[in-house]
Tab-separated table of C-alpha atoms and ligand atoms in Angstrom:
chain	number	residue	atom	x	y	z
A	1	MET	CA	-9.129	144.567	-33.710
A	2	THR	CA	-11.135	142.609	-31.189
A	3	VAL	CA	-13.609	139.752	-31.428
A	4	THR	CA	-15.740	139.072	-28.356
A	5	ILE	CA	-17.415	135.699	-27.914
A	6	VAL	CA	-20.518	135.753	-25.705
A	7	GLY	CA	-22.794	132.945	-24.550
A	8	SER	CA	-26.405	133.760	-25.543
A	9	GLN	CA	-28.169	131.417	-23.174
A	10	LEU	CA	-27.356	129.702	-19.894
A	11	GLY	CA	-23.738	128.752	-20.488
A	12	ASP	CA	-22.534	125.595	-22.227
A	13	GLU	CA	-23.418	126.892	-25.693
A	14	GLY	CA	-20.221	125.366	-27.085
A	15	LYS	CA	-18.263	128.640	-27.070
A	16	GLY	CA	-15.021	126.658	-26.864
A	17	ALA	CA	-15.321	125.344	-30.417
A	18	LEU	CA	-15.565	128.880	-31.805
A	19	VAL	CA	-12.850	130.200	-29.517
A	20	ASP	CA	-10.671	127.396	-30.887
A	21	LEU	CA	-11.614	128.120	-34.469
A	22	TRP	CA	-11.214	131.885	-34.383
A	23	GLY	CA	-8.551	131.961	-31.662
A	24	GLY	CA	-6.209	130.572	-34.302
A	25	ASN	CA	-6.298	134.022	-35.932
A	26	ALA	CA	-5.830	135.917	-32.675
A	27	ASP	CA	-2.566	136.854	-31.002
A	28	ILE	CA	-4.013	137.015	-27.516
A	29	VAL	CA	-7.000	135.284	-25.927
A	30	VAL	CA	-8.478	137.171	-22.973
A	31	ARG	CA	-10.884	135.930	-20.341
A	32	TYR	CA	-12.704	138.847	-18.761
A	33	GLN	CA	-14.955	137.292	-16.104
A	34	GLY	CA	-15.606	134.168	-14.090
A	35	GLY	CA	-13.043	131.723	-12.833
A	36	ASP	CA	-12.632	127.972	-12.701
A	37	ASN	CA	-16.408	127.508	-12.929
A	38	ALA	CA	-16.037	127.387	-16.728
A	39	GLY	CA	-15.358	124.060	-18.406
A	40	HIS	CA	-13.619	123.848	-21.714
A	41	THR	CA	-12.258	120.933	-23.729
A	42	VAL	CA	-9.684	121.678	-26.425
A	43	VAL	CA	-8.555	119.027	-28.891
A	44	GLU	CA	-5.223	119.824	-30.548
A	45	ASP	CA	-3.287	117.355	-32.711
A	46	GLY	CA	-5.494	114.540	-31.415
A	47	GLU	CA	-4.704	115.429	-27.776
A	48	GLU	CA	-7.560	116.412	-25.484
A	49	TYR	CA	-7.052	119.144	-22.885
A	50	LYS	CA	-9.638	119.923	-20.226
A	51	LEU	CA	-9.283	123.455	-18.910
A	52	SER	CA	-11.420	125.456	-16.552
A	53	LEU	CA	-9.340	128.587	-16.010
A	54	VAL	CA	-6.426	128.840	-18.429
A	55	PRO	CA	-7.642	130.481	-21.666
A	56	SER	CA	-7.795	127.852	-24.390
A	57	GLY	CA	-5.470	129.790	-26.686
A	58	ALA	CA	-2.612	128.877	-24.346
A	59	VAL	CA	-2.724	125.371	-25.820
A	60	ARG	CA	-2.057	126.889	-29.232
A	61	ASP	CA	0.954	129.059	-28.374
A	62	LYS	CA	-1.155	132.186	-27.907
A	63	THR	CA	-0.784	134.470	-24.942
A	64	GLY	CA	-3.685	133.872	-22.558
A	65	ILE	CA	-4.758	136.680	-20.259
A	66	LEU	CA	-6.955	136.409	-17.193
A	67	GLY	CA	-8.336	139.928	-16.996
A	68	ASN	CA	-9.135	141.996	-13.928
A	69	GLY	CA	-12.781	140.878	-14.130
A	70	CYS	CA	-11.790	137.276	-13.437
A	71	VAL	CA	-11.567	135.549	-10.087
A	72	VAL	CA	-8.499	133.368	-9.960
A	73	ASN	CA	-7.934	130.253	-7.914
A	74	PRO	CA	-4.133	129.920	-7.940
A	75	ARG	CA	-4.326	126.220	-7.089
A	76	THR	CA	-6.323	125.572	-10.261
A	77	LEU	CA	-4.153	127.925	-12.288
A	78	PHE	CA	-0.922	126.180	-11.349
A	79	ASP	CA	-2.445	122.700	-11.626
A	80	GLU	CA	-3.572	123.451	-15.174
A	81	ILE	CA	-0.266	125.060	-16.165
A	82	ASP	CA	1.743	122.197	-14.636
A	83	ALA	CA	-0.434	119.609	-16.391
A	84	LEU	CA	0.102	121.360	-19.740
A	85	ARG	CA	3.865	121.502	-19.114
A	86	GLU	CA	3.937	117.808	-18.272
A	87	ARG	CA	2.441	117.225	-21.697
A	88	GLY	CA	5.231	119.168	-23.349
A	89	LEU	CA	3.533	122.558	-23.802
A	90	ASP	CA	4.848	125.899	-22.641
A	91	PRO	CA	1.705	127.952	-21.973
A	92	ASP	CA	2.082	131.730	-21.784
A	93	VAL	CA	-0.548	132.783	-19.231
A	94	ARG	CA	-0.635	136.250	-17.665
A	95	VAL	CA	-2.880	137.260	-14.807
A	96	ALA	CA	-4.164	140.770	-14.148
A	97	ARG	CA	-2.812	142.219	-10.916
A	98	ARG	CA	-6.276	143.673	-10.402
A	99	ALA	CA	-7.992	140.266	-10.612
A	100	HIS	CA	-9.337	138.894	-7.343
A	101	VAL	CA	-8.098	135.704	-5.739
A	102	ILE	CA	-10.388	132.837	-4.804
A	103	MET	CA	-9.219	131.830	-1.347
A	104	PRO	CA	-9.919	128.448	0.286
A	105	TYR	CA	-12.488	130.057	2.598
A	106	HIS	CA	-14.475	131.275	-0.415
A	107	ARG	CA	-15.052	127.716	-1.542
A	108	VAL	CA	-16.117	126.684	1.952
A	109	LEU	CA	-18.537	129.617	2.139
A	110	ASP	CA	-19.969	128.809	-1.301
A	111	GLY	CA	-20.923	125.344	-0.029
A	112	ILE	CA	-22.315	126.588	3.265
A	113	GLU	CA	-24.500	129.229	1.663
A	114	GLU	CA	-25.869	126.918	-1.010
A	115	GLU	CA	-26.804	124.444	1.699
A	116	ALA	CA	-28.499	127.157	3.738
A	117	LYS	CA	-30.432	128.467	0.724
A	118	SER	CA	-31.611	124.998	-0.253
A	119	ASP	CA	-34.124	125.058	2.602
A	120	ASP	CA	-36.045	127.676	0.589
A	121	ASP	CA	-35.155	126.339	-2.882
A	122	LEU	CA	-33.067	129.437	-3.475
A	123	GLU	CA	-29.743	127.740	-4.132
A	124	ALA	CA	-28.224	128.637	-7.494
A	125	GLY	CA	-26.785	125.150	-7.988
A	126	THR	CA	-23.319	126.697	-8.081
A	127	THR	CA	-20.222	124.896	-9.236
A	128	GLY	CA	-18.931	125.155	-5.660
A	129	ARG	CA	-15.779	126.939	-6.796
A	130	GLY	CA	-16.160	129.943	-4.491
A	131	ILE	CA	-17.071	132.295	-7.329
A	132	GLY	CA	-19.914	134.182	-5.614
A	133	PRO	CA	-18.174	134.687	-2.258
A	134	THR	CA	-15.055	136.016	-4.036
A	135	TYR	CA	-17.027	138.571	-6.069
A	136	GLU	CA	-18.893	139.497	-2.889
A	137	ASP	CA	-15.606	140.374	-1.222
A	138	LYS	CA	-14.469	142.268	-4.307
A	139	VAL	CA	-17.540	144.482	-4.245
A	140	GLY	CA	-17.411	144.677	-0.449
A	141	ARG	CA	-13.842	146.053	-0.775
A	142	ARG	CA	-12.378	143.336	1.388
A	143	GLY	CA	-11.057	141.068	-1.372
A	144	ILE	CA	-7.507	139.938	-2.002
A	145	ARG	CA	-6.136	140.814	-5.401
A	146	VAL	CA	-3.435	139.081	-7.387
A	147	GLY	CA	-1.253	142.162	-6.872
A	148	ASP	CA	-1.597	141.746	-3.088
A	149	LEU	CA	0.022	138.308	-3.302
A	150	LEU	CA	3.195	139.945	-4.577
A	151	ASP	CA	3.752	141.820	-1.314
A	152	SER	CA	3.892	139.620	1.754
A	153	ASP	CA	3.125	142.493	4.178
A	154	VAL	CA	0.099	143.692	2.222
A	155	LEU	CA	-1.140	140.113	2.019
A	156	ARG	CA	-0.867	139.706	5.777
A	157	ASP	CA	-2.741	142.980	6.400
A	158	ARG	CA	-5.540	141.928	4.078
A	159	LEU	CA	-5.826	138.480	5.665
A	160	GLU	CA	-5.831	139.878	9.181
A	161	TYR	CA	-8.748	142.111	8.273
A	162	VAL	CA	-10.888	139.688	6.359
A	163	VAL	CA	-10.340	136.215	7.807
A	164	PRO	CA	-11.780	136.934	11.297
A	165	GLN	CA	-14.931	138.220	9.570
A	166	LYS	CA	-15.214	135.059	7.504
A	167	ARG	CA	-14.612	132.916	10.558
A	168	ALA	CA	-17.353	134.799	12.404
A	169	VAL	CA	-19.790	134.220	9.538
A	170	VAL	CA	-19.155	130.488	9.649
A	171	GLU	CA	-19.270	130.173	13.402
A	172	GLU	CA	-21.765	132.803	14.491
A	173	VAL	CA	-24.148	133.077	11.536
A	174	PHE	CA	-24.169	129.447	10.439
A	175	GLY	CA	-23.156	127.833	13.747
A	176	LEU	CA	-20.487	125.674	12.100
A	177	LYS	CA	-16.836	125.088	12.883
A	178	ALA	CA	-14.310	127.026	10.802
A	179	GLY	CA	-11.452	124.773	9.675
A	180	GLU	CA	-7.912	125.248	8.404
A	181	GLU	CA	-9.214	127.334	5.481
A	182	PHE	CA	-9.622	130.131	8.032
A	183	ASP	CA	-6.125	129.959	9.524
A	184	ILE	CA	-4.329	133.254	8.820
A	185	ASP	CA	-0.782	131.892	9.193
A	186	ALA	CA	-1.402	128.897	6.953
A	187	LEU	CA	-3.104	131.082	4.348
A	188	HIS	CA	-0.283	133.592	4.473
A	189	GLU	CA	2.325	130.920	3.976
A	190	GLU	CA	0.580	129.331	0.998
A	191	TYR	CA	-0.443	132.527	-0.769
A	192	ALA	CA	2.841	134.385	-0.247
A	193	ALA	CA	4.435	131.388	-1.986
A	194	VAL	CA	1.884	131.779	-4.788
A	195	GLY	CA	2.973	135.401	-5.096
A	196	ARG	CA	6.628	134.387	-5.290
A	197	ARG	CA	5.906	131.893	-8.054
A	198	LEU	CA	3.807	134.426	-9.995
A	199	ALA	CA	6.704	136.909	-9.730
A	200	GLU	CA	9.411	134.372	-10.621
A	201	GLU	CA	7.507	133.300	-13.715
A	202	ASP	CA	6.680	136.908	-14.585
A	203	MET	CA	3.008	135.993	-14.837
A	204	THR	CA	1.282	139.152	-13.624
A	205	VAL	CA	0.370	142.145	-15.756
A	206	ASN	CA	-1.372	145.466	-15.592
A	207	ALA	CA	-3.935	144.001	-17.991
A	208	GLY	CA	-5.496	147.103	-19.531
A	209	ASP	CA	-2.099	148.664	-20.108
A	210	PHE	CA	-0.651	145.445	-21.524
A	211	LEU	CA	-3.588	144.913	-23.882
A	212	GLY	CA	-3.668	148.579	-24.926
A	213	ARG	CA	-0.027	148.410	-25.987
A	214	LYS	CA	-0.605	145.185	-27.874
A	215	LEU	CA	-3.568	146.724	-29.692
A	216	ASP	CA	-1.429	149.735	-30.622
A	217	ASP	CA	1.054	147.286	-32.121
A	218	GLY	CA	-1.712	145.790	-34.250
A	219	ALA	CA	-2.438	142.652	-32.213
A	220	GLU	CA	-5.694	140.761	-32.740
A	221	LEU	CA	-7.540	140.124	-29.463
A	222	LEU	CA	-10.126	137.451	-28.837
A	223	PHE	CA	-12.255	138.006	-25.738
A	224	GLU	CA	-13.496	134.663	-24.478
A	225	GLY	CA	-16.712	135.036	-22.499
A	226	ALA	CA	-17.494	132.282	-20.032
A	227	GLN	CA	-21.015	131.259	-18.905
A	228	GLY	CA	-23.912	133.008	-20.677
A	229	THR	CA	-26.220	136.032	-20.825
A	230	SER	CA	-29.053	134.500	-18.835
A	231	ILE	CA	-26.741	133.753	-15.911
A	232	ASP	CA	-25.208	137.253	-16.032
A	233	ILE	CA	-25.417	138.923	-12.615
A	234	ASP	CA	-27.212	141.965	-14.132
A	235	HIS	CA	-29.034	140.575	-17.152
A	236	GLY	CA	-29.694	137.032	-16.031
A	237	ILE	CA	-32.336	135.141	-14.097
A	238	TYR	CA	-31.357	136.478	-10.686
A	239	PRO	CA	-30.720	134.909	-8.184
A	240	TYR	CA	-29.993	131.747	-10.223
A	241	VAL	CA	-27.005	133.411	-11.809
A	242	THR	CA	-23.273	133.535	-11.634
A	243	SER	CA	-21.695	136.603	-10.041
A	244	SER	CA	-20.060	138.251	-13.061
A	245	ASN	CA	-20.944	139.827	-16.425
A	246	PRO	CA	-20.582	137.376	-19.321
A	247	THR	CA	-22.273	139.966	-21.591
A	248	ALA	CA	-20.079	142.058	-23.888
A	249	GLY	CA	-19.891	145.031	-21.511
A	250	GLY	CA	-17.932	142.762	-19.196
A	251	ALA	CA	-15.226	142.444	-21.841
A	252	SER	CA	-14.465	146.106	-21.327
A	253	THR	CA	-14.741	146.430	-17.551
A	254	GLY	CA	-13.114	143.034	-17.080
A	255	SER	CA	-10.032	143.776	-19.165
A	256	GLY	CA	-9.379	147.516	-19.158
A	257	VAL	CA	-9.936	147.830	-22.923
A	258	GLY	CA	-12.411	150.642	-23.608
A	259	PRO	CA	-15.973	149.951	-24.776
A	260	THR	CA	-15.441	151.924	-27.977
A	261	VAL	CA	-12.586	149.596	-28.901
A	262	ILE	CA	-14.634	146.494	-28.149
A	263	GLY	CA	-17.606	148.055	-29.959
A	264	ARG	CA	-15.595	148.690	-33.102
A	265	GLY	CA	-14.836	144.984	-33.216
A	266	GLU	CA	-17.132	142.010	-33.626
A	267	VAL	CA	-19.363	140.630	-30.892
A	268	VAL	CA	-20.458	137.111	-31.715
A	269	GLY	CA	-23.275	135.452	-29.788
A	270	ILE	CA	-22.955	131.716	-29.424
A	271	VAL	CA	-26.287	129.894	-29.519
A	272	LYS	CA	-26.989	126.255	-28.836
A	273	ALA	CA	-29.751	125.023	-31.167
A	274	TYR	CA	-31.789	124.010	-28.109
A	275	LEU	CA	-31.566	124.903	-24.428
A	276	SER	CA	-29.579	123.222	-21.708
A	277	ARG	CA	-29.234	124.221	-18.113
A	278	VAL	CA	-27.053	122.992	-15.304
A	279	GLY	CA	-28.400	124.452	-12.125
A	280	THR	CA	-31.717	125.328	-10.603
A	281	GLY	CA	-34.487	127.829	-11.337
A	282	PRO	CA	-37.375	128.021	-13.792
A	283	LEU	CA	-37.058	127.083	-17.467
A	284	PRO	CA	-40.255	127.827	-19.455
A	285	THR	CA	-39.335	125.765	-22.525
A	286	GLU	CA	-38.060	122.809	-20.480
A	287	LEU	CA	-38.790	119.361	-21.878
A	288	ASP	CA	-40.223	117.631	-18.843
A	289	GLY	CA	-43.319	115.603	-17.974
A	290	ASP	CA	-44.503	113.873	-21.165
A	291	ASP	CA	-41.422	115.118	-22.988
A	292	GLU	CA	-38.874	113.532	-20.667
A	293	ASP	CA	-37.952	110.791	-23.164
A	294	LEU	CA	-37.159	113.423	-25.745
A	295	ALA	CA	-35.062	115.313	-23.180
A	296	ASP	CA	-33.175	112.105	-22.348
A	297	TYR	CA	-32.519	111.496	-26.020
A	298	ILE	CA	-31.175	115.017	-26.634
A	299	ARG	CA	-29.131	114.904	-23.410
A	300	GLU	CA	-27.417	111.667	-24.424
A	301	LYS	CA	-26.908	112.634	-28.038
A	302	GLY	CA	-25.642	116.118	-27.175
A	303	GLY	CA	-23.468	114.891	-24.286
A	304	GLU	CA	-25.280	117.291	-21.978
A	305	PHE	CA	-23.459	116.617	-18.733
A	306	GLY	CA	-21.620	119.408	-16.871
A	307	THR	CA	-17.926	119.713	-17.809
A	308	VAL	CA	-16.971	120.965	-14.354
A	309	THR	CA	-19.454	119.060	-12.196
A	310	GLY	CA	-20.581	116.116	-14.383
A	311	ARG	CA	-24.212	116.914	-13.522
A	312	PRO	CA	-26.859	115.962	-16.131
A	313	ARG	CA	-28.153	119.134	-17.743
A	314	ARG	CA	-31.832	120.005	-18.000
A	315	ILE	CA	-33.024	120.254	-21.618
A	316	GLY	CA	-35.522	122.542	-23.330
A	317	TRP	CA	-36.556	123.867	-26.715
A	318	LEU	CA	-34.774	126.972	-27.853
A	319	ASP	CA	-36.024	130.051	-26.024
A	320	VAL	CA	-36.145	132.822	-28.610
A	321	PRO	CA	-37.134	135.687	-26.238
A	322	MET	CA	-33.934	134.793	-24.342
A	323	LEU	CA	-31.953	135.199	-27.561
A	324	ARG	CA	-33.511	138.569	-28.401
A	325	HIS	CA	-32.582	139.732	-24.902
A	326	ALA	CA	-29.000	138.492	-25.346
A	327	ALA	CA	-28.590	140.059	-28.777
A	328	ARG	CA	-29.653	143.439	-27.432
A	329	ALA	CA	-27.666	143.298	-24.196
A	330	SER	CA	-24.417	142.539	-26.033
A	331	GLY	CA	-25.101	144.089	-29.442
A	332	PHE	CA	-24.355	140.987	-31.455
A	333	THR	CA	-22.779	141.584	-34.853
A	334	GLY	CA	-23.107	137.897	-35.698
A	335	ILE	CA	-24.177	134.565	-34.243
A	336	ALA	CA	-22.826	131.036	-34.301
A	337	VAL	CA	-25.344	128.215	-33.853
A	338	ASN	CA	-24.039	125.001	-32.339
A	339	HIS	CA	-25.298	121.438	-31.976
A	340	LEU	CA	-27.583	121.645	-34.977
A	341	ASP	CA	-26.808	117.970	-35.660
A	342	VAL	CA	-28.230	116.962	-32.255
A	343	LEU	CA	-31.738	117.949	-33.381
A	344	ALA	CA	-31.464	115.953	-36.619
A	345	GLY	CA	-33.761	112.973	-37.050
A	346	LEU	CA	-36.360	114.095	-34.496
A	347	ASP	CA	-40.068	113.786	-35.264
A	348	GLU	CA	-40.652	117.402	-34.320
A	349	VAL	CA	-38.568	120.512	-33.767
A	350	LYS	CA	-40.039	123.415	-31.844
A	351	VAL	CA	-38.894	126.710	-30.419
A	352	GLY	CA	-40.402	128.980	-27.796
A	353	HIS	CA	-41.042	131.916	-30.146
A	354	ALA	CA	-42.625	134.259	-27.590
A	355	TYR	CA	-44.204	134.062	-24.125
A	356	ASP	CA	-47.723	134.347	-22.863
A	357	LEU	CA	-47.693	136.068	-19.503
A	358	ASP	CA	-51.190	136.435	-18.038
A	359	GLY	CA	-52.654	136.836	-21.516
A	360	GLU	CA	-50.023	139.337	-22.634
A	361	ARG	CA	-47.655	138.382	-25.448
A	362	LEU	CA	-43.970	139.058	-24.691
A	363	GLU	CA	-41.163	138.966	-27.240
A	364	THR	CA	-38.380	139.215	-24.677
A	365	MET	CA	-37.669	138.160	-21.094
A	366	PRO	CA	-39.398	139.851	-18.183
A	367	ALA	CA	-37.001	141.443	-15.685
A	368	THR	CA	-37.823	139.242	-12.735
A	369	THR	CA	-37.287	135.531	-12.597
A	370	GLU	CA	-40.592	135.029	-10.785
A	371	ARG	CA	-42.462	136.545	-13.757
A	372	TRP	CA	-40.317	134.537	-16.165
A	373	ALA	CA	-41.389	131.389	-14.317
A	374	GLU	CA	-45.010	132.322	-15.033
A	375	CYS	CA	-44.405	132.633	-18.772
A	376	ASP	CA	-45.953	129.992	-20.994
A	377	PRO	CA	-43.956	129.555	-24.162
A	378	ILE	CA	-45.786	130.210	-27.426
A	379	LEU	CA	-44.285	127.414	-29.458
A	380	LYS	CA	-43.491	127.508	-33.146
A	381	GLU	CA	-42.954	124.262	-34.994
A	382	PHE	CA	-40.413	123.592	-37.733
A	383	ASP	CA	-40.240	120.751	-40.206
A	384	PRO	CA	-37.548	118.403	-38.898
A	385	TRP	CA	-34.350	117.665	-40.779
A	386	PRO	CA	-32.779	114.255	-41.320
A	387	GLU	CA	-29.487	112.810	-40.150
A	388	VAL	CA	-26.834	113.351	-42.787
A	389	ASP	CA	-23.094	112.898	-42.975
A	390	TRP	CA	-22.138	115.975	-40.983
A	391	SER	CA	-18.419	115.820	-41.795
A	392	THR	CA	-19.276	116.086	-45.472
A	393	VAL	CA	-21.594	118.997	-44.706
A	394	ALA	CA	-18.818	120.718	-42.743
A	395	GLU	CA	-16.517	120.331	-45.748
A	396	ASP	CA	-19.071	121.363	-48.356
A	397	GLY	CA	-20.412	124.407	-46.556
A	398	TYR	CA	-23.703	126.075	-45.692
A	399	ASP	CA	-25.658	125.043	-48.793
A	400	ALA	CA	-25.003	121.389	-47.969
A	401	LEU	CA	-27.076	121.686	-44.780
A	402	PRO	CA	-30.542	120.095	-45.020
A	403	ALA	CA	-33.021	122.686	-46.306
A	404	ASN	CA	-35.182	122.519	-43.175
A	405	ALA	CA	-32.152	123.148	-40.983
A	406	ARG	CA	-31.331	126.220	-43.062
A	407	THR	CA	-34.911	127.458	-42.587
A	408	TYR	CA	-34.430	127.092	-38.825
A	409	LEU	CA	-31.123	129.004	-38.925
A	410	GLU	CA	-32.492	131.784	-41.083
A	411	TYR	CA	-35.440	132.201	-38.729
A	412	LEU	CA	-33.013	132.577	-35.806
A	413	SER	CA	-30.863	135.055	-37.627
A	414	ASP	CA	-33.946	137.178	-38.444
A	415	GLU	CA	-35.211	137.062	-34.865
A	416	VAL	CA	-31.934	138.204	-33.290
A	417	GLY	CA	-31.139	140.617	-36.099
A	418	ALA	CA	-27.627	139.303	-36.739
A	419	PRO	CA	-26.138	137.213	-39.535
A	420	ILE	CA	-24.927	133.664	-39.091
A	421	TYR	CA	-21.154	133.429	-38.869
A	422	ALA	CA	-20.837	129.711	-38.153
A	423	VAL	CA	-22.842	126.532	-37.627
A	424	GLY	CA	-21.621	123.698	-35.413
A	425	VAL	CA	-22.558	120.249	-36.709
A	426	GLY	CA	-20.411	118.033	-34.477
A	427	PRO	CA	-18.121	118.054	-31.478
A	428	ASP	CA	-14.788	118.704	-33.226
A	429	ARG	CA	-13.421	121.990	-34.412
A	430	ALA	CA	-13.481	120.591	-37.959
A	431	ASP	CA	-17.241	120.011	-37.678
A	432	THR	CA	-18.005	123.685	-38.116
A	433	VAL	CA	-19.489	125.357	-41.161
A	434	GLU	CA	-17.845	128.773	-41.262
A	435	LEU	CA	-19.636	131.514	-43.170
A	436	VAL	CA	-17.753	134.533	-41.834
A	437	ASP	CA	-14.375	134.781	-40.145
A	438	PRO	CA	-14.841	137.730	-37.765
A	439	PHE	CA	-11.118	138.565	-37.878
A	440	ALA	CA	-11.077	138.808	-41.662
B	501	IMP	P1	-21.235	129.744	-9.865
B	501	IMP	O1	-20.747	130.459	-11.076
B	501	IMP	O2	-20.409	128.536	-9.520
B	501	IMP	O3	-21.416	130.673	-8.698
B	501	IMP	O4	-22.687	129.158	-10.190
B	501	IMP	C1	-23.820	130.012	-10.345
B	501	IMP	C2	-24.751	129.502	-11.436
B	501	IMP	O5	-24.080	129.584	-12.701
B	501	IMP	C3	-25.131	128.039	-11.272
B	501	IMP	O6	-26.459	127.876	-11.760
B	501	IMP	C4	-24.160	127.297	-12.161
B	501	IMP	O7	-24.670	126.061	-12.602
B	501	IMP	C5	-24.040	128.291	-13.314
B	501	IMP	N1	-22.758	128.184	-14.023
B	501	IMP	C6	-21.562	128.618	-13.601
B	501	IMP	N2	-20.612	128.372	-14.534
B	501	IMP	C7	-21.241	127.775	-15.558
B	501	IMP	C8	-20.790	127.310	-16.832
B	501	IMP	O8	-19.621	127.415	-17.217
B	501	IMP	N3	-21.767	126.770	-17.621
B	501	IMP	C9	-23.063	126.687	-17.245
B	501	IMP	N4	-23.518	127.114	-16.080
B	501	IMP	C10	-22.621	127.655	-15.239
């Protein structure tokens, strides 16, 4: 069977903790979208591993697949694999031959375009990893795929077509000087060598075929979504989005496993008990102005600083219309709520229950970000819950949670129409109250 983990908000919901917890029961962990813009810390046997591309299961002797929906920076991939090997691990990572390659010029273009957009406040606040420009080339049918790296002649043909165009964009559209990242010979030399290493280490697969055979043999697959629903290219707050589909549909198109197979499995939405946002754009439930002290407090307590970029995250109350939207778009069968402990001990706990848009009450997100920016949250207040010994709660289970925290969780579960599978009450994998194991 399959279990798909999806971020319900703006990324950084703490998906990693659940991927760690449930990935233990999986045979294969599959990433289906995004690239090294994701940040993920895994703690195993007291050792901390920071990964941005390699699926976390690789730390736990699982096969990790980067599906065709991913964009792969081979420099990051090899750096992460080499670092794991230096620490005595032997990660089994396979990359889809259909996945697209992030080339050095993509990262340069990411920076240039963000800078250009900033004049009109339209920059997405990207991670600068070249994600958008690589997906652009994929859709524009001028991308370079992992399979192309395996054939030096094909690679050269692709580079000779695309690099002059990229150079022209830099020089003629933006009036800048194109550097070594736009040198066809240098690129060919480096990336043909990447292809040779991928081949020598037998790292590439026809992902859909590989996964289909594993499923036939009874393997358990965990699909690890990166980022979150509200930064999905189709369902998110365009244009302040990433360029892929973190929603559950992406698990199918990004891996080659059919939607009926994914749909027969579990789709678990990961929810942070409040909202955090790295990046620009509106945020109706943002704690700003008079609430800045509260935002600072939650940011510090929740460690809300970007894993990839180190940027402080913006903080807001939970946005429930956003969660209803996410639950529908991915068809959640369950939810996991993280960081519940961070809200403990506050004087007040609120959520944005609905929006007021020009006098109209909305229960879910409007389709344009401009209208979303005009939404005033209709807040609902909950009785706060106290600080308790969260490790004891994690050991004792759901009923040991403070009663007011349970009221909050049960409200959320009702609003999204999905049962609670897990509650995160601290940063470690052990600090999770598990109600349902989706693989069971
Ligand atoms: P990109 O994915 O680097 O192109 O960035 C596009 C938008 O997605 C920016 O607002 C980023 O801050 C956001 N983003 C990308 N990856 C993550 C993530 O893993 N967590 C949270 N936000 C992310």
